[in-house]
């Protein structure tokens, strides 16, 4: 894969191709990560894990929107101590980087969970400071410049692996928070998590999700996510991982042009576990047709004046 | 198309039929689910309470039926619903049973008989021989005995109860094992508790017979997003709920042994 135009290095992570499974999709187990890797993903981001187990929300946890999907699963996870065993087992089988997504209710909790994930063999940590539907964590941290800075600094000081920070689009100026995350030590940024959203049924006059509010993903959010990546690329120099509504190679190329060095795919994987293969093939053809030798050459091309 | 099937439709219950002290069958209008294949399931929203996965028991002329046993708060709430009550429906989801010909045997445990009823209705005109083994804890939980008897000859329906109040006093697996010693079948279908499915899988493997089994796991999203229902590399909601012999072999280390709990950890079954 050395000579492939798609192979790239992202903040120290060697990627055979720049597509990744986004956090929160399909599973907790080594078997599910392997299946996604067989579908062509260049890296796997796990569901978000915390220091303590969490059961998540009651059903309904998903609602189909017109061009997307609302979800409020509620960050169910077995806790890092149990998940560490799955990380160890996964690492004996998986041939692409394993990025462990972490959340907590304080900088200390983020740090403890991140450290345990690294000790178990995680190749990188992605901080979930952007989940829009769980109180006192996720976006409630990522929307606060002070808390965001504190969490990123503490985790950065505690681990010696690539630290990725996943940002929320539910902010006034994502560029400001991107700069804060980078100043605090983020090696790369993922942009973006889901958009806070709501679904109401007119017949019963009730919100459908048990948690009332959820996060919107899928095609509907792509233009917002693309704008976020563009804004962030204007103000920081670390690699950006584009995420939000990507389902084909054209979407992927748009994110590269906006400034992303890699992409994460979530909602589109639900329908097609092999979407990564289709995307890398399409991007490869695009690069060859346009006479580029590496995907790196098109990163941020839309910013040229 | 998943997007259309996943869009929630609000509908009213048109009929409620009591099958046993703990099981009721609900019938409602839903165009998409009325063309479902046997083995597929739907998600039923009890507004403001919960959303639960249910196997489709019958689907015809725009009408859909599901049989619901009281197992917790959501199902208890649903059992208080009468005709005219409003519910939400997503689906149909998942992979159903494949049709087969020749000599066919259906083995159901508890409410697991519901999707097999639907399958039997489609198979009865296409197969040469149809036989059932149905098991339950006690007589009043043996569902659809008259309907099943009407679909095959009475001698081809074997019933079992754990307490001996009807049929043979044993588990369904016992008459199944002796039946397969005596007779040949071209296909065996099953649905019921996973421990029962595991035993049936072992028996059909011993006789080198093909099996299709419908599995039930903790189901949340129903569309393959959340990972709650995984067995091995498979999502029960998308890759199943019906699994073939080949797939069951791949997941035999988990079948009837462990599943994923509400917090994503592996727990014993």
CSV table of C-alpha atoms in Angstrom, one decimal, chain A residues 48 156 197 256:
chain,number,residue,atom,x,y,z
A,48,UNK,CA,-17.6,6.0,23.2
A,156,UNK,CA,-2.7,15.0,26.4
A,197,UNK,CA,-32.5,17.8,16.7
A,256,UNK,CA,-10.8,16.8,1.2
